[in-house]
Short mmCIF file of N, CA and C in Angstrom, two decimals:
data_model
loop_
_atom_site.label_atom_id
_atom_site.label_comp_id
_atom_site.label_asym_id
_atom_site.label_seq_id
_atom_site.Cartn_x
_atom_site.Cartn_y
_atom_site.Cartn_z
N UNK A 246 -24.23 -8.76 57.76
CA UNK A 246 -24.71 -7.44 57.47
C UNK A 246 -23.59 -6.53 56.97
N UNK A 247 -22.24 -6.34 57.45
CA UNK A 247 -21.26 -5.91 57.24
C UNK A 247 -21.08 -6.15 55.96
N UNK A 248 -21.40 -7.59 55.13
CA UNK A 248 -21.12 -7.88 53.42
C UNK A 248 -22.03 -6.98 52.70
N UNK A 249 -23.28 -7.28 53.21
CA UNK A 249 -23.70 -6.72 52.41
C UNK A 249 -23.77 -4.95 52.53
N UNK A 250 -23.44 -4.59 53.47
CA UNK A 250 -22.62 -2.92 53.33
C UNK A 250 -21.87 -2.65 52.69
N UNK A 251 -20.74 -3.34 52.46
CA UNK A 251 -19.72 -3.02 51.43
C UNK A 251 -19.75 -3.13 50.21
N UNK A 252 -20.75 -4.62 50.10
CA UNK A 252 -21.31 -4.60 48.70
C UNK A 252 -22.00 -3.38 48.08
N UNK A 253 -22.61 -2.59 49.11
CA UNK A 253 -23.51 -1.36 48.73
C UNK A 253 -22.38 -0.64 48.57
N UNK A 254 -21.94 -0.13 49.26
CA UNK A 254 -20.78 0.90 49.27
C UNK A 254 -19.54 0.73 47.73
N UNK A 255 -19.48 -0.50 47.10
CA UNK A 255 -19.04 -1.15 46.44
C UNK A 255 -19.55 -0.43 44.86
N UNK A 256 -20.76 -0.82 45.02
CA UNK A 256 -21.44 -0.41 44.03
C UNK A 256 -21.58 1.13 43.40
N UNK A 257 -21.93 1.68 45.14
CA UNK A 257 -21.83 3.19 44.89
C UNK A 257 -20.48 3.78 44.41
N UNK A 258 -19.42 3.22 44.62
CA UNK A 258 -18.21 4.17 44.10
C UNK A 258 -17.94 3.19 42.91
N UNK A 259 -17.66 4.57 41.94
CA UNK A 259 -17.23 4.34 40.44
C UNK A 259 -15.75 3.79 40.02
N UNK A 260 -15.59 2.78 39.54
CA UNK A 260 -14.41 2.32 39.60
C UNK A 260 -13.71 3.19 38.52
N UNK A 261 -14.23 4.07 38.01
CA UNK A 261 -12.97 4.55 36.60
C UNK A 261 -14.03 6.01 36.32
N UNK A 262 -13.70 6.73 35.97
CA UNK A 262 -14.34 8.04 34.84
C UNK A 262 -13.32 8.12 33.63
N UNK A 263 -14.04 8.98 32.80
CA UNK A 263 -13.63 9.04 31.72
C UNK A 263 -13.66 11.01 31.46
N UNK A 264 -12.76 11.72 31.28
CA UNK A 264 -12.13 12.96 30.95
C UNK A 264 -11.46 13.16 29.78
N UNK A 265 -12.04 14.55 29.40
CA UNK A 265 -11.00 14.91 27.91
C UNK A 265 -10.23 15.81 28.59
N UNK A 266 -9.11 15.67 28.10
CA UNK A 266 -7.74 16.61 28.60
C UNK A 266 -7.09 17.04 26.71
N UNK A 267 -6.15 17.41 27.46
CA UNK A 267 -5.06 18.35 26.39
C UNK A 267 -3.77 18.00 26.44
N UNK A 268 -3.21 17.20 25.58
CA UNK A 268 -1.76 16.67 26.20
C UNK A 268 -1.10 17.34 24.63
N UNK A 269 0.52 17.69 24.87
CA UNK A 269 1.28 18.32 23.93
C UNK A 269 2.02 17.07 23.48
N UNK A 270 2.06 16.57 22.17
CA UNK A 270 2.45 15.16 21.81
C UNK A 270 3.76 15.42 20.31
N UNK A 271 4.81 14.84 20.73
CA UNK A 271 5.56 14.68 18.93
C UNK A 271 4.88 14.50 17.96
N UNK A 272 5.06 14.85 16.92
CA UNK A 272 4.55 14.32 15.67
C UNK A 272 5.43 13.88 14.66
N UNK A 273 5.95 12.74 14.64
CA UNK A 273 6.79 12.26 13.45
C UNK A 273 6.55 12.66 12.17
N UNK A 274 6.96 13.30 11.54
CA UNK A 274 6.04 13.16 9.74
C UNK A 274 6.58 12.46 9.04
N UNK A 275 6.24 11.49 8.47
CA UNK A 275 6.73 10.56 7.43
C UNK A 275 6.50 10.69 5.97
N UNK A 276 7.55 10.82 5.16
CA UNK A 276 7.47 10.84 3.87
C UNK A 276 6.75 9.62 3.27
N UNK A 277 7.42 8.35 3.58
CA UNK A 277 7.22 7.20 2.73
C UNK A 277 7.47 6.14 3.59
N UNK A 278 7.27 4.66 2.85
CA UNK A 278 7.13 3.59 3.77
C UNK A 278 8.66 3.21 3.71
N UNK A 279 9.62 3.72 3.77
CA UNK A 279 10.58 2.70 3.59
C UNK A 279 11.34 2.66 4.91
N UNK A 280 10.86 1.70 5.46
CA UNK A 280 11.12 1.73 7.30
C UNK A 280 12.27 1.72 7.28
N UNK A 281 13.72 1.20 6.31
CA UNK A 281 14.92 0.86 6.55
C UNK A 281 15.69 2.07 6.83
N UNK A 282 15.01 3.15 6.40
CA UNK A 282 15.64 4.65 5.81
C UNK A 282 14.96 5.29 6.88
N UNK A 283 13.64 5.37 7.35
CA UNK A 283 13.17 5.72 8.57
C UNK A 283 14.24 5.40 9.55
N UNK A 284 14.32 4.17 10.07
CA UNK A 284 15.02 3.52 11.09
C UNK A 284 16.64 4.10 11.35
N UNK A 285 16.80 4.22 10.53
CA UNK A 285 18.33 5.26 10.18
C UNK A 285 18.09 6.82 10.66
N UNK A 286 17.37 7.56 10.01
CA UNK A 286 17.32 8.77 10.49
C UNK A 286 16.73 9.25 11.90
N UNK A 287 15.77 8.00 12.37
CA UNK A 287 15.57 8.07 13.47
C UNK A 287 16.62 7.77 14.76
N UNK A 288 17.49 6.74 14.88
CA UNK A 288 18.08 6.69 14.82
C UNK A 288 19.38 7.80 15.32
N UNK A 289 19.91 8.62 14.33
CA UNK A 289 20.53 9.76 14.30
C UNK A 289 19.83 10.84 14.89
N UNK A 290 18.79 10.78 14.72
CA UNK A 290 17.80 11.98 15.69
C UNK A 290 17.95 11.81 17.50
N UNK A 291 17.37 10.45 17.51
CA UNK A 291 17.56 9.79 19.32
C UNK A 291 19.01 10.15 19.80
N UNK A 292 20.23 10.01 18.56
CA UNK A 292 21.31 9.79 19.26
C UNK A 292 21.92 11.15 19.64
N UNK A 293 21.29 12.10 19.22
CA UNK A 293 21.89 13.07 19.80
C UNK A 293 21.07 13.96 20.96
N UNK A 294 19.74 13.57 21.46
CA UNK A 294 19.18 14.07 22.46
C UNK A 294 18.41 11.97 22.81
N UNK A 295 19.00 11.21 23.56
CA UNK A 295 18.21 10.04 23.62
C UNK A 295 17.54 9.73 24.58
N UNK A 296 17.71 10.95 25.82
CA UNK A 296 16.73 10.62 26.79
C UNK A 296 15.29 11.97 26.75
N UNK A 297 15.67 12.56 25.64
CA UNK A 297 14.46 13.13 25.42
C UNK A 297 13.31 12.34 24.72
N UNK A 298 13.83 10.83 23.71
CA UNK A 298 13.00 10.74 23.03
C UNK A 298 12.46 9.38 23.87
N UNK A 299 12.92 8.81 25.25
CA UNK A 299 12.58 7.85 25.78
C UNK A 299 10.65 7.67 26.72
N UNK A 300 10.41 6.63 25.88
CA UNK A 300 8.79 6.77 26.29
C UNK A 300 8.13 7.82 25.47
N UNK A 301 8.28 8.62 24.88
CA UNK A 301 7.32 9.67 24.24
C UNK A 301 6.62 8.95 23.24
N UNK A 302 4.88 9.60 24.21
CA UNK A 302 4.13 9.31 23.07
C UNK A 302 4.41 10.21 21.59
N UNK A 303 3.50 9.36 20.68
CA UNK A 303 4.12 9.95 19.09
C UNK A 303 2.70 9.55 18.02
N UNK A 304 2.46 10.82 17.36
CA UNK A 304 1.51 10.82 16.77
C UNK A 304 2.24 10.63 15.16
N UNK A 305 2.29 9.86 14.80
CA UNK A 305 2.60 9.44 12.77
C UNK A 305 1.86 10.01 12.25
N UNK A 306 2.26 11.34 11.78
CA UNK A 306 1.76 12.12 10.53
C UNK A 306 2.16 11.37 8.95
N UNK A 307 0.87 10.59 8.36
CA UNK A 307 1.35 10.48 7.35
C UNK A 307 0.82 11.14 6.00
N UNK A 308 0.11 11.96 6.52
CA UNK A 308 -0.47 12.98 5.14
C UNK A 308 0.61 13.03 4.01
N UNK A 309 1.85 12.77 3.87
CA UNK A 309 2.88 12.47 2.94
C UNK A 309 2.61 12.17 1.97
N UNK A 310 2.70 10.60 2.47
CA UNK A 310 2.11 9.31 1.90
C UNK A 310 1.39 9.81 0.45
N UNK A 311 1.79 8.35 -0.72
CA UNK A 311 1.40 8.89 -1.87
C UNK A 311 -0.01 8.14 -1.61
N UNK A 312 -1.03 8.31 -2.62
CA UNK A 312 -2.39 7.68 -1.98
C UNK A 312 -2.16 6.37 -2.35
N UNK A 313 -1.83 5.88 -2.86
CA UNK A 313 -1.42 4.09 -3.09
C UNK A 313 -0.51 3.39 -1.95
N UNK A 314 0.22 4.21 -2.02
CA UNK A 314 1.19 3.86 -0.55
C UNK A 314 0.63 3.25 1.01
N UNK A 315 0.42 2.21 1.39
CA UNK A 315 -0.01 1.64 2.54
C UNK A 315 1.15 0.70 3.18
N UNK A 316 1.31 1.88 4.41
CA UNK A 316 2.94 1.51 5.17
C UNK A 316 2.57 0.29 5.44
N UNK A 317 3.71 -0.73 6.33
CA UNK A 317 3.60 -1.73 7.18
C UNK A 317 3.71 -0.54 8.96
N UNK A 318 2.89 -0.71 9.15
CA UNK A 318 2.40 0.15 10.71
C UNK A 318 3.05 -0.20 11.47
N UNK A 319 2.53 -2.19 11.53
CA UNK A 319 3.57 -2.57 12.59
C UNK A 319 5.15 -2.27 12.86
N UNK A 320 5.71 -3.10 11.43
CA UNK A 320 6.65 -2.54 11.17
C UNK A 320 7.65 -1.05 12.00
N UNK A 321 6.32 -0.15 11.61
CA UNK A 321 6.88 1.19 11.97
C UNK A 321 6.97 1.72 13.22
N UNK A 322 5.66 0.81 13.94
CA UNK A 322 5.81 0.66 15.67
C UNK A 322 6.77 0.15 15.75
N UNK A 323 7.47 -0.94 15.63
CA UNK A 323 8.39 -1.68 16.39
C UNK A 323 9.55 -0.83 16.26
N UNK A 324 9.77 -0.44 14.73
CA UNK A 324 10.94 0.67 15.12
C UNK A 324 11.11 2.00 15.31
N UNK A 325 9.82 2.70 15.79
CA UNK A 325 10.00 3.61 16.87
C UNK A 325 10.26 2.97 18.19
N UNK A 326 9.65 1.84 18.59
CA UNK A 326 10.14 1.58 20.03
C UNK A 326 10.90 0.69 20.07
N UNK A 327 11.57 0.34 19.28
CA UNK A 327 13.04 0.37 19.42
C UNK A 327 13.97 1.93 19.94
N UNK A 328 13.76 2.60 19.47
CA UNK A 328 14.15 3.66 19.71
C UNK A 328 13.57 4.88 20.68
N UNK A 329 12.53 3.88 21.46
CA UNK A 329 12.33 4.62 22.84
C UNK A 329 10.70 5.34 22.55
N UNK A 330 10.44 5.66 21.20
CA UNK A 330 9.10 6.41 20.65
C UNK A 330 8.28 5.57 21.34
N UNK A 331 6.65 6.21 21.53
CA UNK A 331 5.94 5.27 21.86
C UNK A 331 4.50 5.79 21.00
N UNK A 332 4.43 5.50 19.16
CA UNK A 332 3.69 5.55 18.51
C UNK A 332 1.75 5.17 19.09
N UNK A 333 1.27 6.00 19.11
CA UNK A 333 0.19 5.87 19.68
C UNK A 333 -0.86 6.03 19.09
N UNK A 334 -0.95 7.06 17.86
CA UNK A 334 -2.05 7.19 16.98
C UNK A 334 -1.54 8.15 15.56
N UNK A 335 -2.11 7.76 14.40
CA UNK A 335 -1.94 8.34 13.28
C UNK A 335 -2.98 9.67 13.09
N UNK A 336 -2.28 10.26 11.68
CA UNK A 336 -2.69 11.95 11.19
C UNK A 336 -3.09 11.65 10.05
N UNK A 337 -3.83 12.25 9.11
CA UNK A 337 -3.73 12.39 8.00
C UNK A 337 -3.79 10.45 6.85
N UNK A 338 -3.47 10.98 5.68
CA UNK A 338 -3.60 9.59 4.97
C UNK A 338 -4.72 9.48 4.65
N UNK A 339 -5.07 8.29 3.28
CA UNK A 339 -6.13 7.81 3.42
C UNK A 339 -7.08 6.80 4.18
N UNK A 340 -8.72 6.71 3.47
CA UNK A 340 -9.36 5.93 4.31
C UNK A 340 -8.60 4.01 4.78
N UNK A 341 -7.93 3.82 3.72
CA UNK A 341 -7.35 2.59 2.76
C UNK A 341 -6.09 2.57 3.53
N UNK A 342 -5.25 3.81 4.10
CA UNK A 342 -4.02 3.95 5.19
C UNK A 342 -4.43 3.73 6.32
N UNK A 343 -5.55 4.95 6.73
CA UNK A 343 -6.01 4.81 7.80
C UNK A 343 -6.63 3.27 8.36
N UNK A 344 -7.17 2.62 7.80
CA UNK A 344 -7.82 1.16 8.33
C UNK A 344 -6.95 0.66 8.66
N UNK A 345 -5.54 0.21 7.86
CA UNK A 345 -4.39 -0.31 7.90
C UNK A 345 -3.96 -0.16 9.54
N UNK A 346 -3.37 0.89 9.55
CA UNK A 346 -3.38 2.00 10.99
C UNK A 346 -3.86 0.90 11.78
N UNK A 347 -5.44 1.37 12.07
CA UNK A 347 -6.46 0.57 12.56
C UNK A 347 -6.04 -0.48 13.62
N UNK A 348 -5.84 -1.48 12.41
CA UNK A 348 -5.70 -2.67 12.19
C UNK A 348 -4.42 -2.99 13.44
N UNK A 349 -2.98 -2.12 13.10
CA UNK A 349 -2.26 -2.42 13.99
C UNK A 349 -2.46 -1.44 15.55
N UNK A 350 -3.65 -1.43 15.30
CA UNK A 350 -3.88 -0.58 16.77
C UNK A 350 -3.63 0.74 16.98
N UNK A 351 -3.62 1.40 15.93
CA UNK A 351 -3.11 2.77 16.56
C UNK A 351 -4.45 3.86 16.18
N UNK A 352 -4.70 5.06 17.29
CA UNK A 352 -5.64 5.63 16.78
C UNK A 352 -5.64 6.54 15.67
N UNK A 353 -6.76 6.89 15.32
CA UNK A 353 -6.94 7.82 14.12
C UNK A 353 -7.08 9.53 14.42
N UNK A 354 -6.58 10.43 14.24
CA UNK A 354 -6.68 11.47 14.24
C UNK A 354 -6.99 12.54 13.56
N UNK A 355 -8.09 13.50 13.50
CA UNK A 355 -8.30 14.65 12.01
C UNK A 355 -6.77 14.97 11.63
N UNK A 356 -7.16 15.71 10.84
CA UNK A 356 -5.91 16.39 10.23
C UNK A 356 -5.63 17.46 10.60
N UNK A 357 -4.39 17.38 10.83
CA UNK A 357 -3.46 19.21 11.19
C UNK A 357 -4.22 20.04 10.96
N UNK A 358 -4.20 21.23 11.93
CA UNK A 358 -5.28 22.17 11.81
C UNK A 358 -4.71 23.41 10.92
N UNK A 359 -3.13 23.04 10.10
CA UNK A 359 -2.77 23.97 9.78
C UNK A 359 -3.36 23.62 8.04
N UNK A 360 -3.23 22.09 7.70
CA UNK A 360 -3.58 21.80 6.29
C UNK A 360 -5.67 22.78 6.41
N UNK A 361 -6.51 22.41 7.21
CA UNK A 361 -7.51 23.29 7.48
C UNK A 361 -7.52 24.92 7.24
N UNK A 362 -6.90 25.36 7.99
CA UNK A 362 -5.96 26.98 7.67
C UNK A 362 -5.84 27.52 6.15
N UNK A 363 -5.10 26.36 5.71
CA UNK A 363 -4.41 26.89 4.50
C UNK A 363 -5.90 26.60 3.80
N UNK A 364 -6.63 25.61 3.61
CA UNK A 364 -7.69 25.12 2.60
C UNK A 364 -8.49 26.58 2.60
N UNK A 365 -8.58 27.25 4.21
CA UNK A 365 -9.90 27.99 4.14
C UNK A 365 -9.24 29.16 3.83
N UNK A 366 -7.81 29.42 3.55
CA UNK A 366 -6.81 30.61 3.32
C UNK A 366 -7.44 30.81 1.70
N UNK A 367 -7.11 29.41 0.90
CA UNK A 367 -7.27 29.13 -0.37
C UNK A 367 -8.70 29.84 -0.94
N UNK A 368 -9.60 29.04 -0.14
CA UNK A 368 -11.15 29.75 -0.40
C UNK A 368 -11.62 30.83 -0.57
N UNK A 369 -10.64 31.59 0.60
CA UNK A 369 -11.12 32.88 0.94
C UNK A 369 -10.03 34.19 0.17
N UNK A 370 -8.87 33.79 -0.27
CA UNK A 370 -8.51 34.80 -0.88
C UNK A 370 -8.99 35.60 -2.02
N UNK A 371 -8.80 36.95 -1.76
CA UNK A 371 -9.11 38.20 -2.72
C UNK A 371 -8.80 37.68 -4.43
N UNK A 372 -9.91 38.36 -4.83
CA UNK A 372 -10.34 38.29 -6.60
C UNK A 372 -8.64 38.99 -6.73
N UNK A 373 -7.98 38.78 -8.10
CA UNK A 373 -7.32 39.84 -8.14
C UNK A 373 -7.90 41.01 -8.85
N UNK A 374 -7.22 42.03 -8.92
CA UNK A 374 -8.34 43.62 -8.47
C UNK A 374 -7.46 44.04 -10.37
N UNK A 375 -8.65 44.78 -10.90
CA UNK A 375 -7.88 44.24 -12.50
C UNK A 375 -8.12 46.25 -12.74
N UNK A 376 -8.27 47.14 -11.87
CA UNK A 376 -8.40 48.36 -11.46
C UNK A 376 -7.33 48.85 -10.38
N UNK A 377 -6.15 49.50 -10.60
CA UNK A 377 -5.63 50.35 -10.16
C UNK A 377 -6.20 50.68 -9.20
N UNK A 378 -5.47 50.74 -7.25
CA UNK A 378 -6.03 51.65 -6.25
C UNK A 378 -6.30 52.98 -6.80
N UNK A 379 -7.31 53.87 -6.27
CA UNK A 379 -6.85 55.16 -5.52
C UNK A 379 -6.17 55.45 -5.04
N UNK A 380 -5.65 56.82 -4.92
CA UNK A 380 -5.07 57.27 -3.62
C UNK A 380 -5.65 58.23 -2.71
N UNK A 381 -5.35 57.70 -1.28
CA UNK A 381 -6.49 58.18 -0.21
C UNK A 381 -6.40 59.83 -0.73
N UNK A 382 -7.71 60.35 -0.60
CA UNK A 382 -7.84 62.32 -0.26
C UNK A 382 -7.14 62.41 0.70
N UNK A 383 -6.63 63.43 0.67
CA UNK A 383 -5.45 64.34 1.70
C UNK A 383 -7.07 65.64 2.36
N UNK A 384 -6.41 65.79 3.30
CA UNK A 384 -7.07 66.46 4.06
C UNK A 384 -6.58 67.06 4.98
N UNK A 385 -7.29 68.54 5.50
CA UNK A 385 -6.01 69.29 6.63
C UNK A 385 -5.80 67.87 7.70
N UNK A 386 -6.45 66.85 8.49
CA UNK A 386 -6.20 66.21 9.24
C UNK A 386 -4.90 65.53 8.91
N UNK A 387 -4.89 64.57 7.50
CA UNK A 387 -3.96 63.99 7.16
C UNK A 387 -2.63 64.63 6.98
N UNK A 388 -2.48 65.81 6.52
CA UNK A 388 -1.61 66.88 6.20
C UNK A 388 -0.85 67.15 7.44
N UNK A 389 -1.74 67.32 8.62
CA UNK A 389 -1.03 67.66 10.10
C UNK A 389 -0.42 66.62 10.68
N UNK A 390 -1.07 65.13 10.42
CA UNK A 390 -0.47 63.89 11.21
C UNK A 390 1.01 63.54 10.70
N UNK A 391 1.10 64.03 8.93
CA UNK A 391 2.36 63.73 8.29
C UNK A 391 2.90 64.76 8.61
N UNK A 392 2.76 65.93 8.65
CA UNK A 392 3.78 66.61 9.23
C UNK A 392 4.03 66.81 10.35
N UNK A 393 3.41 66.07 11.30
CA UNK A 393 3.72 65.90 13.00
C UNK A 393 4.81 64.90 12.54
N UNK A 394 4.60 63.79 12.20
CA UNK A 394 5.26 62.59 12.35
C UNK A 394 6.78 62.87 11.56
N UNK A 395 7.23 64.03 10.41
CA UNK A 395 8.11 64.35 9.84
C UNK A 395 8.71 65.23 10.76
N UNK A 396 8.06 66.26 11.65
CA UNK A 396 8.94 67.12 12.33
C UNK A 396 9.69 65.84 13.37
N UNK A 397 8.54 65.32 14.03
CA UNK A 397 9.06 64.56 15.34
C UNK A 397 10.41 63.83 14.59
N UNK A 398 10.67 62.92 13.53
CA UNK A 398 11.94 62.29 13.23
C UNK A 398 12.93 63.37 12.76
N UNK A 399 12.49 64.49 12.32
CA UNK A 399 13.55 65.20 12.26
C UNK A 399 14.25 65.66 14.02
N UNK A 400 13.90 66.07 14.88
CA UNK A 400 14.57 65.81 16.14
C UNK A 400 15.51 64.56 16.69
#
């Protein structure tokens, strides 16, 4: 009787949940695939702070990337962790990068919310104005605030 209690009890508790959180992560940005030249500057980066960069997860921004360009991933894992990075998911790129990605396991991520920003900056900016402002009416109100604000700096 005791088995089969625990078996119940067993059942009732959840072995795992699943939660969205908020974690603050590096972002490498990569120009281009040429891991030899990566591996170098990285490299020089670790060596002057190297226990900051030990274990950190690392998100590969490669929005760079020319659109033909499809890194070797693995490649680029192994030499971040060589150097302590711990590459975990990609940014940006194409669909044709991104699979690649994929492929060596790493996840996929939207794009920077700043390339978003700028697109809807783009959209939304002002006609240019092909008419000369006005200039605001003066009024006793306006007249008194500028000459409050001229006496006060003269003191």
């Amino acid at each position: 009787m005791n088995t089969l209690l625990n078996e119940t009890e067993k059942a009732a508790t959840p072995t795992c949940q699943l939660k969205g959180s908020l974690f603050t992560l590096t972002v490498l940005l990569i120009y281009n695939s040429d891991i030899k030249q990566l591996e170098r500057e990285l490299q020089e980066k670790v060596k002057h702070a190297p226990d900051f960069f030990q274990h950190t997860p690392t998100v590969l921004d490669i929005s760079q990337f020319k659109q033909a360009e499809v890194p070797d991933f693995f490649a680029i894992q192994n030499s971040c962790r060589r150097l302590g990075l711990i590459p975990v998911a990609v940014r940006g790129g194409n669909k044709t990068q991104q699979m690649s990605a994929q492929q060596a396991g790493f996840a996929i991520l939207p794009a920077a919310k700043e390339d978003a920003i700028t697109k809807k900056a783009i959209a939304i900016a002002p006609k240019p104005v092909s008419e000369p402002a006005k200039s605001p009416r003066k009024t006793k109100e306006t007249e008194a605030i500028v000459e409050a604000e001229t006496t006060h700096k003269k003191t």
